[in-house]
Coordinates of C-alpha atoms in Angstrom, one line a residue:
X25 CA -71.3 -78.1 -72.4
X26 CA -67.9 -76.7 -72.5
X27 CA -66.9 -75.9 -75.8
X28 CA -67.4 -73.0 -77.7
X29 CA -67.1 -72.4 -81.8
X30 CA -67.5 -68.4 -82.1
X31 CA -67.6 -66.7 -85.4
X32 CA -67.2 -63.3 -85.2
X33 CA -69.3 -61.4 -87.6
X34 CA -66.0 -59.1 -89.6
X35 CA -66.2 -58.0 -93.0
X36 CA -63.3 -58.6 -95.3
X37 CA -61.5 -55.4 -94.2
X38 CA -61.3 -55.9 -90.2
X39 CA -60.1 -59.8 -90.7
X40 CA -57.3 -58.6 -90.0
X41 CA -58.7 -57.9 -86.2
X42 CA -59.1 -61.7 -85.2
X43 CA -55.9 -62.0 -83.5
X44 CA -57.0 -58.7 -81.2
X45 CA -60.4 -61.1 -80.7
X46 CA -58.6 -64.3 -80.1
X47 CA -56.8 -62.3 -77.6
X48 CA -60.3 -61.5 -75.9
X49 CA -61.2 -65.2 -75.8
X50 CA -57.7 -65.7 -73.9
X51 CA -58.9 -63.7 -71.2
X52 CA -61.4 -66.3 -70.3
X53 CA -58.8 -69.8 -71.1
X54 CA -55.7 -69.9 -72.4
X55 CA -57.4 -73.1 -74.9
X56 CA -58.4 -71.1 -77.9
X57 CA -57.7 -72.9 -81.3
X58 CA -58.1 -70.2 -84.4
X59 CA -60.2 -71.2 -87.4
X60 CA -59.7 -68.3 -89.9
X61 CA -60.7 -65.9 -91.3
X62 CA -63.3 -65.2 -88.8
X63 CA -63.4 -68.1 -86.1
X64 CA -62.3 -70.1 -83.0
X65 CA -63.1 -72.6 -80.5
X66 CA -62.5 -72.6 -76.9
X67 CA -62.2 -75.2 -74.2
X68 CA -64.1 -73.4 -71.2
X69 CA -64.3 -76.7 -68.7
X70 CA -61.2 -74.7 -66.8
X71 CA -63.0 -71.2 -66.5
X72 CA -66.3 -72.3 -65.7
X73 CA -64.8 -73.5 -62.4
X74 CA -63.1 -70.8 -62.1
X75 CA -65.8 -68.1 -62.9
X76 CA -68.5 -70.0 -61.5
X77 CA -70.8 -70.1 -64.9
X78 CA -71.5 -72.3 -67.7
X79 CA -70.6 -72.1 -71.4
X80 CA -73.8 -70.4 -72.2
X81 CA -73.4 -68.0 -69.4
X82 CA -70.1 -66.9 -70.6
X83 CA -71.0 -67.2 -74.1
X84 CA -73.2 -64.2 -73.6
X85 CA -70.5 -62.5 -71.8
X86 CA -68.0 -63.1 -74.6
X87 CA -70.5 -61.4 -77.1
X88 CA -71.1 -58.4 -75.2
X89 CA -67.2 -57.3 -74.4
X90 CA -67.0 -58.5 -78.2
X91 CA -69.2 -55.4 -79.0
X92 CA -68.4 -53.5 -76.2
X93 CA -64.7 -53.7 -77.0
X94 CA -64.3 -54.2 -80.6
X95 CA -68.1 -53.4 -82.1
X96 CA -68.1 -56.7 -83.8
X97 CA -71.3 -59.5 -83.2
X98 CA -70.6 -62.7 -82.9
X99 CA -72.4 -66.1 -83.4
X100 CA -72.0 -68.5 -80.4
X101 CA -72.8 -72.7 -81.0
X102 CA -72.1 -74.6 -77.4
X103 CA -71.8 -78.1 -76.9
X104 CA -69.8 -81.2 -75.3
X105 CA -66.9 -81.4 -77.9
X106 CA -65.8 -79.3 -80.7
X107 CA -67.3 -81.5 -83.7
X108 CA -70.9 -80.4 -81.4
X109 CA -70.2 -76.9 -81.1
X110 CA -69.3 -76.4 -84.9
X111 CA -72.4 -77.9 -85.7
X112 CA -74.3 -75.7 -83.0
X113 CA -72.9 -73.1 -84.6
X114 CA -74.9 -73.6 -88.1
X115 CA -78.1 -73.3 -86.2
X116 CA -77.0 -70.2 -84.2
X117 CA -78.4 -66.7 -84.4
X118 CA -76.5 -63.4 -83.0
X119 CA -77.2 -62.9 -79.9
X120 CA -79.1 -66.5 -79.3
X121 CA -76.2 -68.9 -78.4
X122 CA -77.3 -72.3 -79.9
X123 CA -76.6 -75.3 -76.9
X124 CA -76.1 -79.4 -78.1
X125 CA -77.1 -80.8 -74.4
X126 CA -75.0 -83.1 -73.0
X127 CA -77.5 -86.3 -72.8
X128 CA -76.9 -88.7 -75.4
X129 CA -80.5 -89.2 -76.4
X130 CA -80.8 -85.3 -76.6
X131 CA -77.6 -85.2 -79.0
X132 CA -79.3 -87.8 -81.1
X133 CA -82.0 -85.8 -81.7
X134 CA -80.2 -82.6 -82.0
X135 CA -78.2 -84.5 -85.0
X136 CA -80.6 -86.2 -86.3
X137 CA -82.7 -84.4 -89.1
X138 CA -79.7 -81.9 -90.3
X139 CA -77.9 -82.6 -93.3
X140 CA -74.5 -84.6 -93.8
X141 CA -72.7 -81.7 -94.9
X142 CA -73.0 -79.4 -91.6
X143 CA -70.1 -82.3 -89.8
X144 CA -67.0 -81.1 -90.0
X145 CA -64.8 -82.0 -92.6
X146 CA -67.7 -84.0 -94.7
X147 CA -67.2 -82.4 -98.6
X148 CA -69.9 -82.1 -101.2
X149 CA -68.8 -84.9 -103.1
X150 CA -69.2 -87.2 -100.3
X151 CA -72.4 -85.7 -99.5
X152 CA -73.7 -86.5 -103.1
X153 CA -71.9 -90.3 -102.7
X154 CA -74.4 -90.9 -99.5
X155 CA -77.3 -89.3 -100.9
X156 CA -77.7 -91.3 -104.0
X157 CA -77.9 -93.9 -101.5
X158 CA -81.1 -92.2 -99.7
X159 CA -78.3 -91.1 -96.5
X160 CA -79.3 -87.8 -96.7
X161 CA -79.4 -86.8 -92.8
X162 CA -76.9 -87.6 -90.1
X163 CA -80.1 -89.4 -88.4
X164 CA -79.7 -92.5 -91.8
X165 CA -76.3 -92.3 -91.4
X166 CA -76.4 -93.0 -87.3
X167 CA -78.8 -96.2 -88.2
X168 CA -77.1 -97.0 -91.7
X169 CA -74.7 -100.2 -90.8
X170 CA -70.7 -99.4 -90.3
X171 CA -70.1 -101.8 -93.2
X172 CA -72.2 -99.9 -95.3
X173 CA -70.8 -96.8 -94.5
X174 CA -67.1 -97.8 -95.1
X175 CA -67.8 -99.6 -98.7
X176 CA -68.8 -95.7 -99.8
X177 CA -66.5 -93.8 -98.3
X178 CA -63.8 -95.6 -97.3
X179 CA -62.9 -97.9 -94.1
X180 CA -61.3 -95.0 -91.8
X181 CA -63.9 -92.1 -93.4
X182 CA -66.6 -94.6 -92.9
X183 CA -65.4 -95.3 -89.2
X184 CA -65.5 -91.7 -88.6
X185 CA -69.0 -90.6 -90.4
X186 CA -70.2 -93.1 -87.6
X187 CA -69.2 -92.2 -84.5
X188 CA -69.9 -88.3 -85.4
X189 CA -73.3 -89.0 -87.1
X190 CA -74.2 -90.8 -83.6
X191 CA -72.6 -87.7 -81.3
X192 CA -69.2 -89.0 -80.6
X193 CA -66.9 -86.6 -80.6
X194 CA -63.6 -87.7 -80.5
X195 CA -62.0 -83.8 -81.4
X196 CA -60.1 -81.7 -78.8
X197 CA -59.0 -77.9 -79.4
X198 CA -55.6 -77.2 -79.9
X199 CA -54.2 -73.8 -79.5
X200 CA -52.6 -72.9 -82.8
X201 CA -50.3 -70.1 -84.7
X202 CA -52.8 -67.5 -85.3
X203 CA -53.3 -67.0 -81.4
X204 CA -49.8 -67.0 -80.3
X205 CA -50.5 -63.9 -78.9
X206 CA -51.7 -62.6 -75.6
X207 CA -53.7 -59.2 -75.1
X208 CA -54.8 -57.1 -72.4
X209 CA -57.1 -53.8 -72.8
X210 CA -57.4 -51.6 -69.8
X211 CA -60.7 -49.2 -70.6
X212 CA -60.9 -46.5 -68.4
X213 CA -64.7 -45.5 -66.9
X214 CA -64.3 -41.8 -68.8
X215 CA -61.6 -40.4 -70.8
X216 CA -58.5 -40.1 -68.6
X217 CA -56.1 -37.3 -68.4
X218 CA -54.0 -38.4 -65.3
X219 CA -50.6 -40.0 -66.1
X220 CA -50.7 -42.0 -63.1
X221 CA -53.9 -43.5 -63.9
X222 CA -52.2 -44.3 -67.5
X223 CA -49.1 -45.9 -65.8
X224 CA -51.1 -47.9 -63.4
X225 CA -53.3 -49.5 -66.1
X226 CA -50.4 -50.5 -68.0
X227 CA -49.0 -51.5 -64.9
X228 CA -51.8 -54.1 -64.3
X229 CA -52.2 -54.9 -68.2
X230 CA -48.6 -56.3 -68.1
X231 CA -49.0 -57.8 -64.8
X232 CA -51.7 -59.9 -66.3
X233 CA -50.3 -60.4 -69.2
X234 CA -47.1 -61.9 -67.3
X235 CA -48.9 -64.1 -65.1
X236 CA -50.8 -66.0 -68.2
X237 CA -47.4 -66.0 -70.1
X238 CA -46.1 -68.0 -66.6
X239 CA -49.3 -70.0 -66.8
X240 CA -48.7 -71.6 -70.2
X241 CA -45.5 -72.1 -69.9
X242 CA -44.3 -69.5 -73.2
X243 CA -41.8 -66.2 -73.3
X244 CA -42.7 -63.3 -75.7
X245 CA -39.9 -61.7 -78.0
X246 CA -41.8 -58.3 -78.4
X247 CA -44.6 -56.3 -76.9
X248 CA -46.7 -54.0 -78.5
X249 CA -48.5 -50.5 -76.8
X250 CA -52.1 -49.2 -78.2
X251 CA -53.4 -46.2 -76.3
X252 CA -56.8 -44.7 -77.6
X253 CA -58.0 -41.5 -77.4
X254 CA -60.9 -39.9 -77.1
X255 CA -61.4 -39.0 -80.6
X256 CA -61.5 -42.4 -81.6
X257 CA -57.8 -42.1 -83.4
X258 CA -55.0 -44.5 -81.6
X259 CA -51.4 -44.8 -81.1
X260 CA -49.0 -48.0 -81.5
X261 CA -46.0 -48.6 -80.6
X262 CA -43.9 -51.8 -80.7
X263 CA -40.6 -53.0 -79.3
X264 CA -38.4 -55.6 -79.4
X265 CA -37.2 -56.8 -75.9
X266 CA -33.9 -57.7 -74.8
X267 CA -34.5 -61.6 -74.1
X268 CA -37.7 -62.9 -74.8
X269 CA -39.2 -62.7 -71.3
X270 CA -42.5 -63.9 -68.8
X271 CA -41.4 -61.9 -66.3
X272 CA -44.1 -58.8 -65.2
X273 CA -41.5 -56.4 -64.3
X274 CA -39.6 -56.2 -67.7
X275 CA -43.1 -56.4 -69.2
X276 CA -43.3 -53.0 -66.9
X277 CA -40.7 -51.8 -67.9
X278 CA -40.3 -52.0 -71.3
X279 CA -44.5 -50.7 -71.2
X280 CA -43.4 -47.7 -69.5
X281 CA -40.8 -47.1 -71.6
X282 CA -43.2 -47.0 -74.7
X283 CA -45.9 -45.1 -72.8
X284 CA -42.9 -42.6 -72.0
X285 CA -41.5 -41.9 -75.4
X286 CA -45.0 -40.9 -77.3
X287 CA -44.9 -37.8 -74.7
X288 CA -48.2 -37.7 -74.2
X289 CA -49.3 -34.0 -72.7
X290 CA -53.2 -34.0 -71.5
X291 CA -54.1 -36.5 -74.0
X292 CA -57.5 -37.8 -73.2
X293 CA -57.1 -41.8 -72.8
X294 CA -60.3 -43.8 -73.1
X295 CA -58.6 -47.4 -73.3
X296 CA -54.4 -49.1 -72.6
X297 CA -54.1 -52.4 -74.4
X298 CA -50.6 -54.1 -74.2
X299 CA -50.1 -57.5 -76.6
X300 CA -47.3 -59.9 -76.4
X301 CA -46.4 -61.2 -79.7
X302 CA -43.4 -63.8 -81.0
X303 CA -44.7 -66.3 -78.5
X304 CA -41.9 -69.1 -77.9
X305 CA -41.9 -72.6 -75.2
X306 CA -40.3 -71.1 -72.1
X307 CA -37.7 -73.9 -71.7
X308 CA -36.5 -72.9 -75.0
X309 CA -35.8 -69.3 -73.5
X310 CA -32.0 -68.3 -72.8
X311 CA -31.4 -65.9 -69.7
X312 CA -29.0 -63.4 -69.0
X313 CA -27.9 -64.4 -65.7
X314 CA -26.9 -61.1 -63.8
X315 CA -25.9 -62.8 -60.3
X316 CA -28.2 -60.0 -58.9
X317 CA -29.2 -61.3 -55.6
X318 CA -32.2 -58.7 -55.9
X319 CA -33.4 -60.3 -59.2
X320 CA -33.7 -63.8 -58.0
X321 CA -35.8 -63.0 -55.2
X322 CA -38.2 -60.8 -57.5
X323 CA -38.8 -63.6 -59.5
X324 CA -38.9 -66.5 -56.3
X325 CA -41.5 -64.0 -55.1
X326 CA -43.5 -64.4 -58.6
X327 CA -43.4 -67.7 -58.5
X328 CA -44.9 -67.7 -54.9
X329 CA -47.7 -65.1 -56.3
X330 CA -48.4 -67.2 -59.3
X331 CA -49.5 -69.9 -57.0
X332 CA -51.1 -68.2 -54.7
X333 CA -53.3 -66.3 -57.8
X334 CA -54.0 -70.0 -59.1
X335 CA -55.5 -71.0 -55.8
X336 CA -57.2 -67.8 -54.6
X337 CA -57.6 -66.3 -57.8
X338 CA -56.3 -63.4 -59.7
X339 CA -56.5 -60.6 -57.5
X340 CA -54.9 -62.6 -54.4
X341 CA -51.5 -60.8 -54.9
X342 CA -51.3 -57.7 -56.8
X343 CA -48.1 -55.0 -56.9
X344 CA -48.1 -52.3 -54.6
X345 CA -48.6 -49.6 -57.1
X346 CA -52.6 -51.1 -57.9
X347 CA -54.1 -51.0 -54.3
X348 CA -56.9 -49.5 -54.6
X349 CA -57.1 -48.9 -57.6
X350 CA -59.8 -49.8 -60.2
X351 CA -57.3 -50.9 -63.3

């Protein structure tokens, strides 16, 4: 199993907050497709190598930084494909992550007695259309003749019922709009006075936030600052960069900059997060070029440290300013 369909349990007045929780599924793979208001899917075939666990495994790890980090519950259906995992996710409970296995005889079954209507994309109306023809379950639909199928519905809807009524799944997730966005929350173990402990989480948040940015390939035009405080209340700051940008140290920069002008005197931090918005193809980028020998070898050195973080994974090469430390 490597796909996951997570619905995240937010009343109407938090929808709003599914970017911030898309931006939690990045953290584990960049491949998260948005199904609004309160959804996604994620491709986790790259991360389970990476983390060393299955989708269930880091399905329960997803639902507990979800409350941890945000206080919202989630549903969590698992299977092969996404057409599998959305209809895992009907039979899931909070806190229970429901699992299609892999075998085809065990998807068969898993299919088998549920209604028609819980495949993706299959209305009511065509529901009623194969019911008054006793095809009532995706099981008579598997063992109903193609033929048949297609004289109801339609040659390529008939095609399709098919092939998902007997576990193909053709589907693949596709990163969309609503998640062009990247996040990174720093939390701190106990509510932090020290500025340099506030620099050095932003320091890491953007260096993180860089090297995904690098990773797929995309440039962000603006980056937003959230500091929370003790109290509960938060802080948020925005700006606009220069030229859109993947590379860490104007992330830095411009992060310091923010943290900077709210003038924060003994605030008690519990939690940095950092967010790149206006995400845009990095080859469609323009550069200043500033014939700064000093700035081409900061960013050959990235490059090196990007590849060397791939390989070894993401605390292989880390600046300076965070050895040792726990952000």
């Amino acid at each position: 199993m490597t796909i996951l369909c997570v619905r995240f349990q937010l009343p109407p007045a938090r929808e709003a907050d599914l970017p911030r929780l898309l931006g939690m599924l990045e953290e584990f793979t960049p491949v998260v497709q948005a199904l609004p208001p309160d959804g996604a899917l994620a491709d986790l075939r790259g991360a389970e190598r990476y983390f060393g666990r299955d989708a269930v495994e880091l399905a329960s790890v997803i639902r507990v930084r979800a409350l941890a980090l945000y206080g919202v519950d989630c549903v969590i259906g698992a299977g092969p494909g996404p057409m599998l995992a959305r209809v895992a996710l009907r039979a899931a409970e909070p806190g229970v992550t429901c699992a299609v296995p892999e075998e085809p005889d065990a998807i068969a079954e898993f299919l088998a007695g549920k209604p028609v209507g819980v495949l993706p994309g299959v209305g009511a109306a065509t529901s009623r259309t194969l019911a008054d023809y006793g095809l009532d379950t995706l099981g008579r639909v598997a063992a109903a003749p193609l033929s048949t199928l297609q004289r109801l519905v339609g040659a390529k809807a008939g095609r399709e019922l098919h092939e998902k009524a007997n576990g193909v799944d053709r589907g693949r997730v596709v990163p969309n709009a609503v998640s062009r966005s990247l996040a990174a929350e720093r939390p701190f173990g106990r509510d932090e006075l020290d500025p340099g402990r506030h620099r050095r989480a932003l320091l890491s948040a953007a260096e993180e936030i860089g090297a995904r940015l690098r990773a797929l390939e995309k440039v962000c035009r603006t980056l937003t600052l959230t500091v929370r405080y003790a109290d509960r209340s938060a802080t948020t700051r925005s700006r606009t960069l220069t030229e859109p940008t993947a590379h860490s140290p104007d992330l830095t920069r411009a992060a310091y900059g923010m943290y900077e002008a709210l003038g924060l005197q003994r605030a008690r931090v519990r939690a940095i997060a950092l967010r790149a918005e206006g995400l845009d193809p990095a080859d469609q980028a323009s550069h200043q070029l500033t014939f700064d020998p000093v700035d081409e070898k900061v960013r050959r050195i990235e490059e090196v440290a990007d590849r060397a973080r791939a390989k070894f994974g993401p605390r292989a090469v880390m600046p300076g300013g965070l050895g040792g430390a726990a952000a």
